Coordinates of C-alpha atoms (C1' of nucleotides) in Angstrom, one line a residue:
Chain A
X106 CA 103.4 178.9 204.9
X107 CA 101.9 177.0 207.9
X108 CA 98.4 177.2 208.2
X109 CA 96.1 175.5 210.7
X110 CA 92.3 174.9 211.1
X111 CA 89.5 174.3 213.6
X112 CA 86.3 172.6 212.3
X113 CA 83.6 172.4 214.7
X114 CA 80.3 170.9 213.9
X115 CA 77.8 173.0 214.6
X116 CA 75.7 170.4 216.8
X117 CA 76.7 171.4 220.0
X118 CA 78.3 174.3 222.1
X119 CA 81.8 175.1 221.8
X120 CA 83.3 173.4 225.3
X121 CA 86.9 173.2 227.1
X122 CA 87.8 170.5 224.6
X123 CA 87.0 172.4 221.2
X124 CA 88.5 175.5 223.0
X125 CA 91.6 173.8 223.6
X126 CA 92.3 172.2 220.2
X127 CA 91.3 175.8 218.6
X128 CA 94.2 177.1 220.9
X129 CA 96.5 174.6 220.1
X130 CA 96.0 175.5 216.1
X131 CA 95.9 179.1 216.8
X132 CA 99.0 179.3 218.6
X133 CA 100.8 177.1 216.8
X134 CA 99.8 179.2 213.3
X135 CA 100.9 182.0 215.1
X136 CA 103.8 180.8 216.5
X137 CA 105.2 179.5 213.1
X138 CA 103.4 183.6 211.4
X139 CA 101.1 181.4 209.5
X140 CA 97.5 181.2 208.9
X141 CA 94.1 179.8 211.3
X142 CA 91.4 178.6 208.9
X143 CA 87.6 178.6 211.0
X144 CA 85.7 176.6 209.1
X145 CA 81.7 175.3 210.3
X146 CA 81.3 171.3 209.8
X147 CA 77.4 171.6 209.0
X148 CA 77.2 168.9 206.7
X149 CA 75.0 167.1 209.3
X150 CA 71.7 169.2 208.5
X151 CA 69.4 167.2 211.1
X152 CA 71.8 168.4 214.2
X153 CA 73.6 171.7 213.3
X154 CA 72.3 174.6 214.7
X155 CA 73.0 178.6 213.7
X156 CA 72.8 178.7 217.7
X157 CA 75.6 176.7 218.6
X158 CA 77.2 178.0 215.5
X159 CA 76.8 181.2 217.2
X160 CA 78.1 179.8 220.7
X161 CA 81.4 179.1 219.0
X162 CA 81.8 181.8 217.0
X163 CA 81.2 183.9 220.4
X164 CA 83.2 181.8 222.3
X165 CA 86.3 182.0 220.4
X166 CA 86.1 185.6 219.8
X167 CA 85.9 185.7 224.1
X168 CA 89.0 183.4 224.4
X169 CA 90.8 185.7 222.1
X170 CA 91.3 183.5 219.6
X171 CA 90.7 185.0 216.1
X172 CA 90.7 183.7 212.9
X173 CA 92.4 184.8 209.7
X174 CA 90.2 183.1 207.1
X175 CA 86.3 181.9 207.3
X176 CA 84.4 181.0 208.9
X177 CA 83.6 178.5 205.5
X178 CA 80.4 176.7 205.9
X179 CA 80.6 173.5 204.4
X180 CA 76.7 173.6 203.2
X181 CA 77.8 175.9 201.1
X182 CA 80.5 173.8 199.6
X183 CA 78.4 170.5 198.7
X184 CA 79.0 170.9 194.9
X185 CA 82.7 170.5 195.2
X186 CA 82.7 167.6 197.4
X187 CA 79.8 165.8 194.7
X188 CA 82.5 166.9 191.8
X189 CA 85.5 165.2 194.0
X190 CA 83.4 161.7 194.4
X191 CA 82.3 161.9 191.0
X192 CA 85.8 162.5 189.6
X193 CA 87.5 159.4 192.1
X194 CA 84.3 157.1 190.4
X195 CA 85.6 158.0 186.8
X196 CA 89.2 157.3 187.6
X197 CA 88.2 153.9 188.5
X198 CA 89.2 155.0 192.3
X199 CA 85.1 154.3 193.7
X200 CA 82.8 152.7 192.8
X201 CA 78.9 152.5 192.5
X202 CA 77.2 150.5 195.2
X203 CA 74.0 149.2 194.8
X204 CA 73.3 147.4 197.8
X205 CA 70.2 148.1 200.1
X206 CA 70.4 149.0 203.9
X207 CA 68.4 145.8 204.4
X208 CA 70.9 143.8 202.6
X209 CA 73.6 145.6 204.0
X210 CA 72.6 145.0 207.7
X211 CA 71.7 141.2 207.1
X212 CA 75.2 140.5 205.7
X213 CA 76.6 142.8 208.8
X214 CA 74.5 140.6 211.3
X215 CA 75.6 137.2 209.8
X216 CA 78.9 138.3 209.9
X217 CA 79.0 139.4 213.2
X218 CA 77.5 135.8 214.0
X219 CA 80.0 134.2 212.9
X220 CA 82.7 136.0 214.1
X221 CA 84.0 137.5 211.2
X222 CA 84.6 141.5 211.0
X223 CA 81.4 143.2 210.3
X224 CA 83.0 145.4 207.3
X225 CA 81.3 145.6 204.0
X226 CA 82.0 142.9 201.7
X227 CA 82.8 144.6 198.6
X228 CA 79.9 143.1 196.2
X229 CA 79.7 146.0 193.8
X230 CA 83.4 146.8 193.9
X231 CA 84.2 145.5 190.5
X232 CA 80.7 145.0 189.0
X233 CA 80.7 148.3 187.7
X234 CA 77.2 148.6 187.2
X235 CA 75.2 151.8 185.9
X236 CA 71.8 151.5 187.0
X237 CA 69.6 154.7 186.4
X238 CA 66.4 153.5 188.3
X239 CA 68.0 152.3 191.1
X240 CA 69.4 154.4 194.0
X241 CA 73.7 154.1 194.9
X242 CA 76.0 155.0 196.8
X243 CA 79.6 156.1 196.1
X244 CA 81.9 153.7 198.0
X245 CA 86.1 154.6 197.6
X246 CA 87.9 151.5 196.9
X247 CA 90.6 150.6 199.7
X248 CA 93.2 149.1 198.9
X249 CA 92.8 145.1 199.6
X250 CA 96.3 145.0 201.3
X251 CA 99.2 146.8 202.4
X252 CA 99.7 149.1 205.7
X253 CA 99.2 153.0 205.6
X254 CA 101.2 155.1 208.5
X255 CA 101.7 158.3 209.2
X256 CA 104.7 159.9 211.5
X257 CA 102.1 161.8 214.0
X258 CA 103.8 164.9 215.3
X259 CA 102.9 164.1 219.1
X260 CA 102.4 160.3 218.9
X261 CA 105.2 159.1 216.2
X262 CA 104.4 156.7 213.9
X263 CA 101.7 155.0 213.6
X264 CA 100.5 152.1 211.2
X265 CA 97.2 150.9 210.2
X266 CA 96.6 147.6 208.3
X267 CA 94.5 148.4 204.8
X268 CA 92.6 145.0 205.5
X269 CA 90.9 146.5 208.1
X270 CA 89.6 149.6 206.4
X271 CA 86.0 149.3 205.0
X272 CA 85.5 150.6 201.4
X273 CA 83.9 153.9 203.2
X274 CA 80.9 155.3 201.0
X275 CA 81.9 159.1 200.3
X276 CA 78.7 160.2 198.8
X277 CA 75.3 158.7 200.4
X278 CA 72.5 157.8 198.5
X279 CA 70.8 161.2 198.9
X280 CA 73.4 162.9 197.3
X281 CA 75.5 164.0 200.7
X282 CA 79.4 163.8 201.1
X283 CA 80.1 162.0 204.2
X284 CA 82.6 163.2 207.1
X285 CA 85.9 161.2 206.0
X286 CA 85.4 163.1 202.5
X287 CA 84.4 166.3 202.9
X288 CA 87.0 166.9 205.6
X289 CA 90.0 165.6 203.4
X290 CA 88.4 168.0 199.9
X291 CA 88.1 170.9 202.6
X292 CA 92.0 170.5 203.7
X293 CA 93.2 169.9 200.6
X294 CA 91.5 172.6 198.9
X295 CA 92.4 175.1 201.7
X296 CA 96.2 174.1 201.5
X297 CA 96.1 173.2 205.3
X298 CA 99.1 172.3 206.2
X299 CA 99.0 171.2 209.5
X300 CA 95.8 169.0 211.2
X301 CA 96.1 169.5 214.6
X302 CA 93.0 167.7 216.4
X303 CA 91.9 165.7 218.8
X304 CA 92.9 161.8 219.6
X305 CA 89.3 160.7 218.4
X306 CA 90.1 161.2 215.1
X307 CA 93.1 158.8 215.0
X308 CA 91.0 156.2 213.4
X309 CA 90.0 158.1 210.8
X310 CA 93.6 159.5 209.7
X311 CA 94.7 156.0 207.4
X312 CA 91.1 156.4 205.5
X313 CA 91.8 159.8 204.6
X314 CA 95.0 159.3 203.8
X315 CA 94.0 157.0 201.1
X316 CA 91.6 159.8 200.1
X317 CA 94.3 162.3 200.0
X318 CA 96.4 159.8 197.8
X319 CA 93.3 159.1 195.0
X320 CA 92.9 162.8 195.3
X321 CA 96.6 163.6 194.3
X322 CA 96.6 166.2 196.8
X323 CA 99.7 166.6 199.0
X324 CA 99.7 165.0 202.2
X325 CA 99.5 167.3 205.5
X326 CA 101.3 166.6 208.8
X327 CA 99.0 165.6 211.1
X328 CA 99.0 166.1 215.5
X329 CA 96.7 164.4 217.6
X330 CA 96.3 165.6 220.9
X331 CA 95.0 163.5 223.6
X332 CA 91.5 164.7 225.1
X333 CA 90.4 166.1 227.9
X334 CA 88.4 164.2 230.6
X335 CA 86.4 164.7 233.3
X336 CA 87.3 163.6 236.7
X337 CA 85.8 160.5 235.9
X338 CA 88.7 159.9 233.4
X339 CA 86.4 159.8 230.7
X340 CA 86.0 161.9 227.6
X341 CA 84.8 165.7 228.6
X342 CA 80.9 166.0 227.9
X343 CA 77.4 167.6 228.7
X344 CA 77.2 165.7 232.3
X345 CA 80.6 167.2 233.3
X346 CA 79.4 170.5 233.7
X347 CA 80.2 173.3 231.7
X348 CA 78.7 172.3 228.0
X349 CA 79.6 175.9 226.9
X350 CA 83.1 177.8 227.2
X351 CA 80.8 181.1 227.7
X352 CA 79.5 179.8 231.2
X353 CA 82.9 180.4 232.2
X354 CA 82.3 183.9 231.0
X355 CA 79.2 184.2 232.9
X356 CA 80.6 182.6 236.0
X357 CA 83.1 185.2 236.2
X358 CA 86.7 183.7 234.6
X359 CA 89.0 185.6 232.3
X360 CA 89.3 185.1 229.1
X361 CA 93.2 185.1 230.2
X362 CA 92.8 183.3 232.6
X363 CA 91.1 180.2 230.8
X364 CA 93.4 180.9 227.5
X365 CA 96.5 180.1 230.2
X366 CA 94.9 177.2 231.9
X367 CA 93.7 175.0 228.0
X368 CA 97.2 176.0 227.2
X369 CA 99.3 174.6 230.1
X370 CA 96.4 171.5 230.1
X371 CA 98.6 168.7 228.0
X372 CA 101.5 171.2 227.5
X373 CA 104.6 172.3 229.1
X374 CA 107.2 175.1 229.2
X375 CA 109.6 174.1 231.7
X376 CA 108.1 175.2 234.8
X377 CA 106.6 178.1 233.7
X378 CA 102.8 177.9 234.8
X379 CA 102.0 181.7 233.6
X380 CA 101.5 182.2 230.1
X381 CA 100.6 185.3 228.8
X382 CA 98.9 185.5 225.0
X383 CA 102.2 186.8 223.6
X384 CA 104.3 184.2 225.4
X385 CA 102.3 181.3 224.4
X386 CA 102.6 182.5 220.6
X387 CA 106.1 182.1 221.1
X388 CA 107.1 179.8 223.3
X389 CA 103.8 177.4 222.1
X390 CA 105.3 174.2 219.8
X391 CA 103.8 170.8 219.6
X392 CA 106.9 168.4 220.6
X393 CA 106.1 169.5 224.3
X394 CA 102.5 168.5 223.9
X395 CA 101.8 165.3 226.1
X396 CA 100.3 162.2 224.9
X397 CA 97.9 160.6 227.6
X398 CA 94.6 162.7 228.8
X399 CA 94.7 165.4 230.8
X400 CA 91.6 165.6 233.7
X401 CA 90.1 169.0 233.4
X402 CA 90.6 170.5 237.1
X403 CA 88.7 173.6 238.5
X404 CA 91.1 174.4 241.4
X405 CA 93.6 175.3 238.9
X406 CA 91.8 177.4 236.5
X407 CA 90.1 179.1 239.9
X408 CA 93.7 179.7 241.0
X409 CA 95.1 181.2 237.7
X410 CA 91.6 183.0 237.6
X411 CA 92.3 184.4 240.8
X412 CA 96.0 185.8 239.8
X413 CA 94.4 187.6 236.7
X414 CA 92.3 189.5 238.6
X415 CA 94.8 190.5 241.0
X416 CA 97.4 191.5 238.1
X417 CA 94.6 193.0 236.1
X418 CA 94.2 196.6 235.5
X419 CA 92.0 197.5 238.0
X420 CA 89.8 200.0 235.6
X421 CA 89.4 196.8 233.3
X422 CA 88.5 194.8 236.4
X423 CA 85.9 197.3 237.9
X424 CA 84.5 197.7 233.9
X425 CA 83.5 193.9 234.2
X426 CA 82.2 193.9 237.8
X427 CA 80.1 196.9 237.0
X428 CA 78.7 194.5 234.3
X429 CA 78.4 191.4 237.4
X430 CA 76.8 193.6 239.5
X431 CA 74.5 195.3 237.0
X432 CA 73.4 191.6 236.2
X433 CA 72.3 191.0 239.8
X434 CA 70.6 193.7 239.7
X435 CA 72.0 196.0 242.1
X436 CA 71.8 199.4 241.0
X437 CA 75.3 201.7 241.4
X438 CA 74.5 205.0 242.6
X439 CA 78.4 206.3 242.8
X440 CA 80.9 204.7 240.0
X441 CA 83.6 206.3 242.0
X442 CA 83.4 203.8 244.1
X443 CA 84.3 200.6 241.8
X444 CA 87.9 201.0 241.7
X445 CA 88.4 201.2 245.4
X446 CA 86.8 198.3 245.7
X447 CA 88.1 196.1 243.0
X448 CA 91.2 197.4 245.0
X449 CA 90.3 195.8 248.2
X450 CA 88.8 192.9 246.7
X451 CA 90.8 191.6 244.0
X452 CA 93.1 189.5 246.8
X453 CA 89.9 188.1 248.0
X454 CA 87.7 186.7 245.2
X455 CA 88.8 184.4 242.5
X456 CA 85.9 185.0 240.5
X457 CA 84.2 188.4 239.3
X458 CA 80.8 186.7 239.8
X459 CA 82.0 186.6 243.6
X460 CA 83.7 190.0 243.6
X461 CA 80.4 191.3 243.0
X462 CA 78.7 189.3 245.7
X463 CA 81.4 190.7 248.0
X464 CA 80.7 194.1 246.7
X465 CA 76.7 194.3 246.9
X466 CA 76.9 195.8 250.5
X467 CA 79.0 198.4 249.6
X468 CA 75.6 200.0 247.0
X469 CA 72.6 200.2 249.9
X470 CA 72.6 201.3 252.9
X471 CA 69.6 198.7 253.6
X472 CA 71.9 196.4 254.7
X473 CA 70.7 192.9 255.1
X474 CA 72.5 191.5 257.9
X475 CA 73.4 187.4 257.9
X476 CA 71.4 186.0 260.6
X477 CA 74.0 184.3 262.3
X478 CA 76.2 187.8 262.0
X479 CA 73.6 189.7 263.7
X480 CA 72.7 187.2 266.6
X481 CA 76.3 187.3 267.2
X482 CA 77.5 190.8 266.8
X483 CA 74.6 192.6 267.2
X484 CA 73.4 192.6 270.7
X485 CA 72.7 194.2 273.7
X486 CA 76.1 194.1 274.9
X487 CA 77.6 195.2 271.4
X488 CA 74.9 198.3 270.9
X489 CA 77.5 200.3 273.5
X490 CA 79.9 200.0 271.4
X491 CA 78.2 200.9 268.6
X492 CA 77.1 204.0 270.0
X493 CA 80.4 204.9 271.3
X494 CA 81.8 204.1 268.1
X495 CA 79.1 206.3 266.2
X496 CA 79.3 208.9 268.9
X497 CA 83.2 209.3 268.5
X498 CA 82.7 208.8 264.2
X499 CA 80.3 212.1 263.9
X500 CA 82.8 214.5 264.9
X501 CA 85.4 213.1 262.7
X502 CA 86.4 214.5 259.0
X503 CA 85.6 212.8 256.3
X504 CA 88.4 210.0 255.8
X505 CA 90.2 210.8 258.7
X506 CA 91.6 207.4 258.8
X507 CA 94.0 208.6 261.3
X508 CA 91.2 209.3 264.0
X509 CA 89.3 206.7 263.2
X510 CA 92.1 204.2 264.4
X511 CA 92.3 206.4 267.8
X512 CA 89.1 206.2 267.9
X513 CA 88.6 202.4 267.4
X514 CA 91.7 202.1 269.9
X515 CA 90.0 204.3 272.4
X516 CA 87.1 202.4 272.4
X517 CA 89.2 198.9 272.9
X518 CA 90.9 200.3 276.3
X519 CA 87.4 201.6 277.2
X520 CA 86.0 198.8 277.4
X521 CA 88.4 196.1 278.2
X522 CA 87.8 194.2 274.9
X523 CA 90.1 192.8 272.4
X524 CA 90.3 194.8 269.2
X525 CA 88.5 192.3 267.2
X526 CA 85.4 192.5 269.6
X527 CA 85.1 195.9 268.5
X528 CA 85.5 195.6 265.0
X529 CA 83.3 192.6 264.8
X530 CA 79.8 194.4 265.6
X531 CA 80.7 197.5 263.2
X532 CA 81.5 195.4 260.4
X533 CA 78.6 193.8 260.8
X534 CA 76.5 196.5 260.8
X535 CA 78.2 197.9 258.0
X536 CA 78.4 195.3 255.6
X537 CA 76.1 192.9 257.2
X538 CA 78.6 189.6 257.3
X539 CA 81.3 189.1 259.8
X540 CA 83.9 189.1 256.5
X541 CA 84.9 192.4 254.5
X542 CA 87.7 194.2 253.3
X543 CA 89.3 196.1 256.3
X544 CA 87.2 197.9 258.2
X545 CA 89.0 201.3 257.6
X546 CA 88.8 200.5 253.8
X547 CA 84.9 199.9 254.3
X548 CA 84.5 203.0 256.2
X549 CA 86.3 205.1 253.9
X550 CA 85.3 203.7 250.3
X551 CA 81.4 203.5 251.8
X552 CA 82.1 207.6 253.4
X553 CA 81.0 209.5 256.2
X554 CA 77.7 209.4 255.7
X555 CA 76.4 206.2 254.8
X556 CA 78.7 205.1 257.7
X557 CA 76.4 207.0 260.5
X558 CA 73.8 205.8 258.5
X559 CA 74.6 202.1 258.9
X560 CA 75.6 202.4 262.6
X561 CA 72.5 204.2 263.3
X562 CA 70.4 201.5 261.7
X563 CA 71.7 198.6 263.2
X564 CA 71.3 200.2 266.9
X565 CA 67.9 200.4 265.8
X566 CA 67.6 196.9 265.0
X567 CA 69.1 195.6 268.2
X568 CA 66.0 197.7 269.5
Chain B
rG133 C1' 84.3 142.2 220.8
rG134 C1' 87.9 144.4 216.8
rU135 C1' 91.5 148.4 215.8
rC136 C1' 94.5 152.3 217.6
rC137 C1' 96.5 155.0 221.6
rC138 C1' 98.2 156.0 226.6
rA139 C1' 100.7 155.1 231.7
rU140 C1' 105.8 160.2 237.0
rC141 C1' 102.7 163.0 243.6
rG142 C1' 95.0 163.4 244.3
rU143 C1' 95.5 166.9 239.6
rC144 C1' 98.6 169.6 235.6
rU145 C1' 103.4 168.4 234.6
rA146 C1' 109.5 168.7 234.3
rG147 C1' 112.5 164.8 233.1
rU148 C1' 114.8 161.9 226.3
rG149 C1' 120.8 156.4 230.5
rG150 C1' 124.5 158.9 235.3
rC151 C1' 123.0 166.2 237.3
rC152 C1' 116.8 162.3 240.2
rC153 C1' 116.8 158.2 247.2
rA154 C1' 112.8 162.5 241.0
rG155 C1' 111.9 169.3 240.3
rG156 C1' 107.8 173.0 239.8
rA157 C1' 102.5 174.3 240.1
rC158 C1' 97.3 173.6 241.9
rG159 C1' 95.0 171.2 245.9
rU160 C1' 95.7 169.3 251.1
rC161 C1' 97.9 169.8 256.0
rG162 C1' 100.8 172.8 259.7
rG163 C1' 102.9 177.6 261.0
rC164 C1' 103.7 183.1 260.6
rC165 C1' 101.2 187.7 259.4
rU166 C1' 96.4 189.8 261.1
rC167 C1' 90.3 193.9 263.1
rU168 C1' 87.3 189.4 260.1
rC169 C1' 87.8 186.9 255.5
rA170 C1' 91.3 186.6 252.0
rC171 C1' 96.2 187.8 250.1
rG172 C1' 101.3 187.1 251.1
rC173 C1' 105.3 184.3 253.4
rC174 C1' 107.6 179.7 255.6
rG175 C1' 107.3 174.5 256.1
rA176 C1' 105.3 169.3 255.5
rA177 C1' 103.0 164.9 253.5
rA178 C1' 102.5 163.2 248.5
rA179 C1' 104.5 159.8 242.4
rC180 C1' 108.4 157.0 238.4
rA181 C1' 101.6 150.8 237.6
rC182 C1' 103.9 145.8 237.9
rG183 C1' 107.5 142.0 236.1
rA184 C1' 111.5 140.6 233.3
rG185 C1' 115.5 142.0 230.0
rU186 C1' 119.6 145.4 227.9
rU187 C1' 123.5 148.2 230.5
rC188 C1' 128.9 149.4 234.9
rG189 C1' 124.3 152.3 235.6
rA190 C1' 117.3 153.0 233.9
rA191 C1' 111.6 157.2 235.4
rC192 C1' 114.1 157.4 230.7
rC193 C1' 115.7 151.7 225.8
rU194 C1' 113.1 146.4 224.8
rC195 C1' 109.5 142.7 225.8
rG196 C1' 105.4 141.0 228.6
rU197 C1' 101.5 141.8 232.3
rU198 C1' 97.9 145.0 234.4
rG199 C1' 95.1 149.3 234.2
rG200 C1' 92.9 153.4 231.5
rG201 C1' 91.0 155.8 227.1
rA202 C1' 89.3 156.7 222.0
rC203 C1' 87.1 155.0 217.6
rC204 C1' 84.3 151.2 215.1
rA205 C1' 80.6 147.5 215.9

RNA sequence: GGUCCCAUCGUCUAGUGGCCCAGGACGUCGGCCUCUCACGCCGAAAACACGAGUUCGAACCUCGUUGGGACCA
């Protein structure tokens, strides 16, 4: 049974990055019907927080990206990691370390002085000394020589020398586990089968491998995937942007949308660029995963944004830009109206956030008109029109679309103007810019009434 | 600085010795469509980091160089 896990710590919002290797373990659990472990790294009490906690639990669940077991909280676990370092000490496998900091950082400064590798040097690895009144750490013992490697599932094999491993203390003086432990007792224990992570953790693979081996637990297969950067090619982080994956959320992306786009970043399927979730479950594998950085690039995600919406169920798609335009505070006085025109503006907007600031005219007839629009479009000259358009319009039916085209048409060979001279001043007097849907949809979605109402108003205004 | 990793169009990538004077997608540019803006459609420019070697033949294999990144300090 494969199972998979994603282990944030808490100390920061869940971003593009975490998102992505969540993804990666999700699908691939999915893909192989196995089992995605959640489990909350908050060993680190000084910087976890409940509300980043909170922004990845949220964030996932957004994505779509649910979780069959947890979330575990390792603060919860702390006994079992004590028992595991306790247990390696008795076997002879660590050992009790007695040195201070002060030492500790004197030796590492001499050493560094002279050129020589700054790694601990092992003094209380075969004292064996039991001291009651004096503080200790518990240090694992590397082995002295000898290579560890490991047949990475996207990078191959890889080999570390043992001589440059430190003997890494596992339990601090205060009693805590440290990262390289708790994270190997945590697999282990949860029977995770497959540690799929990010490339920073490469380093740290040999050390718990050792672990895993002292231990006696069976070894997992391990994928590093390379990281995402920013356009400055270097690792993804609070200055590039987004810190959170629910800013996309608020800015107006799907959660399709961005599920598709941290797929397809670093993986392939032929040339298949659309993924939906189903398709990704099974066409998802991690031999097609690539191994150098991928940059992290908005155009894209805008782009596959911008299909979603289109494909979308357009109910679905006016649910959400009720909740855009809601946000901005506009106030919908006719629901009946949001499907028309998530149907006339889904081509145009590849967010929702900008749907709905397409959309505001469309909810008050106190129209604000764009200054540059109105100097242009509304002026003396135009106002004719405008009253031969609104003179023409009252006597029409109700979404006579039919008449309104004679009558726009009527108005063009009246007057000698091109078609778009016409249109211009009323679409600017009814939605206030010089860019809208068509101006038959606009005339039909807003109705008969607010129409007059607009035209009559911005006659007005010309004055 | 040490260790490890990576290297195809601006970006994401296809490609595992001949199908590749390198394919797709985003973006860019040009055109068509058109009541505006979009959408859509058509077309164009755009890459195998460099140097050796192996081979009848290399984007694909080997070595080196250069460049980039991650981790540790």
């Amino acid at each position: 049974m494969v199972k998979t896990r994603f282990a944030p710590s808490p100390t920061g919002n869940l971003h593009i990055g975490g998102a992505r290797t969540a993804l990666f373990n999700y699908l691939f659990a999915k893909h192989n019907n196995g089992i995605f472990v959640l489990r909350i790294e908050d060993t680190d009490i000084e910087r976890s927080k409940d509300e980043y906690t909170k922004d990845i639990l949220d964030g996932l669940k957004w994505l779509g990206i649910l979780w069959d077991e947890g979330p575990f909280f390792q603060r919860e676990r702390m006994d079992l990691y004590r028992e595991h370092a306790y247990r390696l000490l008795n076997q002879g496998l660590a050992y009790r370390c007695y040195c201070t900091p002060e030492v500790l950082e004197e030796k590492r400064k001499n050493a560094l002085k002279e050129g020589r590798k700054p790694n601990y040097d092992r003094t209380c690895r075969d004292l064996n000394l039991k001291d009651p009144d004096r503080p200790y750490v518990i240090r694992f013992k590397t082995p002295l020589d000898g290579q560890v490697s490991f047949n990475d599932i996207v990078r191959g094999k890889i080999t570390f020398n043992c001589e440059e491993l430190d003997d890494l203390v596992i339990l601090r003086s205060d009693n805590t586990p440290t990262y390289n432990f708790t994270v190997v007792v945590d697999d282990a224990l949860m029977d995770i089968t497959h540690i799929i992570r990010g490339d920073d953790h490469i380093n740290n693979t040999p050390r718990q491998i050792l672990i895993y081996n002292a231990l006696g637990y069976k070894l997992p297969e391990f994928a590093h995937v390379p990281l995402i950067h920013g356009k400055d090619r270097t690792r993804l982080s609070k200055r590039h942007g987004a810190t959170s994956l629910l800013e996309y959320k608020n800015e107006g992306f799907l959660p399709e949308a961005l599920m598709n786009y941290l797929a397809r970043l670093g993986w392939a399927y032929g040339d298949q660029e659309v993924f939906s979730k189903e398709e990704l479950i099974e066409k998802f594998d991690l031999k097609h995963v690539g191994k150098s950085p991928a940059i992290f690039d908005m155009d894209k995600l805008s782009w596959l944004n911008s299909h979603y919406i289109k494909t979308s169920e357009e109910n679905r798609i006016a649910g959400m830009l009720e909740g855009f335009l809601v946000k901005s505070g506009i106030e919908i006085d006719n629901r009946e109206k949001l499907v028309p025109i998530v149907r006339n503006l889904k081509d145009r907007a590849k967010t929702l956030k900008e749907m709905a600031q397409m959309a505001e005219f469309f909810f008050s007839d106190e129209i604000i008109y764009d200054e540059k629009a109105k100097e242009k479009y509304l002026t003396h000259e135009t106002k004719k029109i405008l009253e031969g358009f609104l003179e023409g319009f009252v006597s029409l039916k109700e979404n006579d679309e039919a008449g309104q085209k004679l009558l726009i048409e009527n108005i063009v060979k009246e007057t000698g103007k091109k078609t778009v001279d016409v249109v211009q001043p009323i679409r600017v007097a009814l939605s206030g810019r010089t860019a809208s849907p068509g101006i038959f949809d606009v005339i039909n979605i807003l109705g008969k009434k607010s129409v007059e109402k607009r035209i009559k108003r911005a006659i007005a205004s010309i004055g």
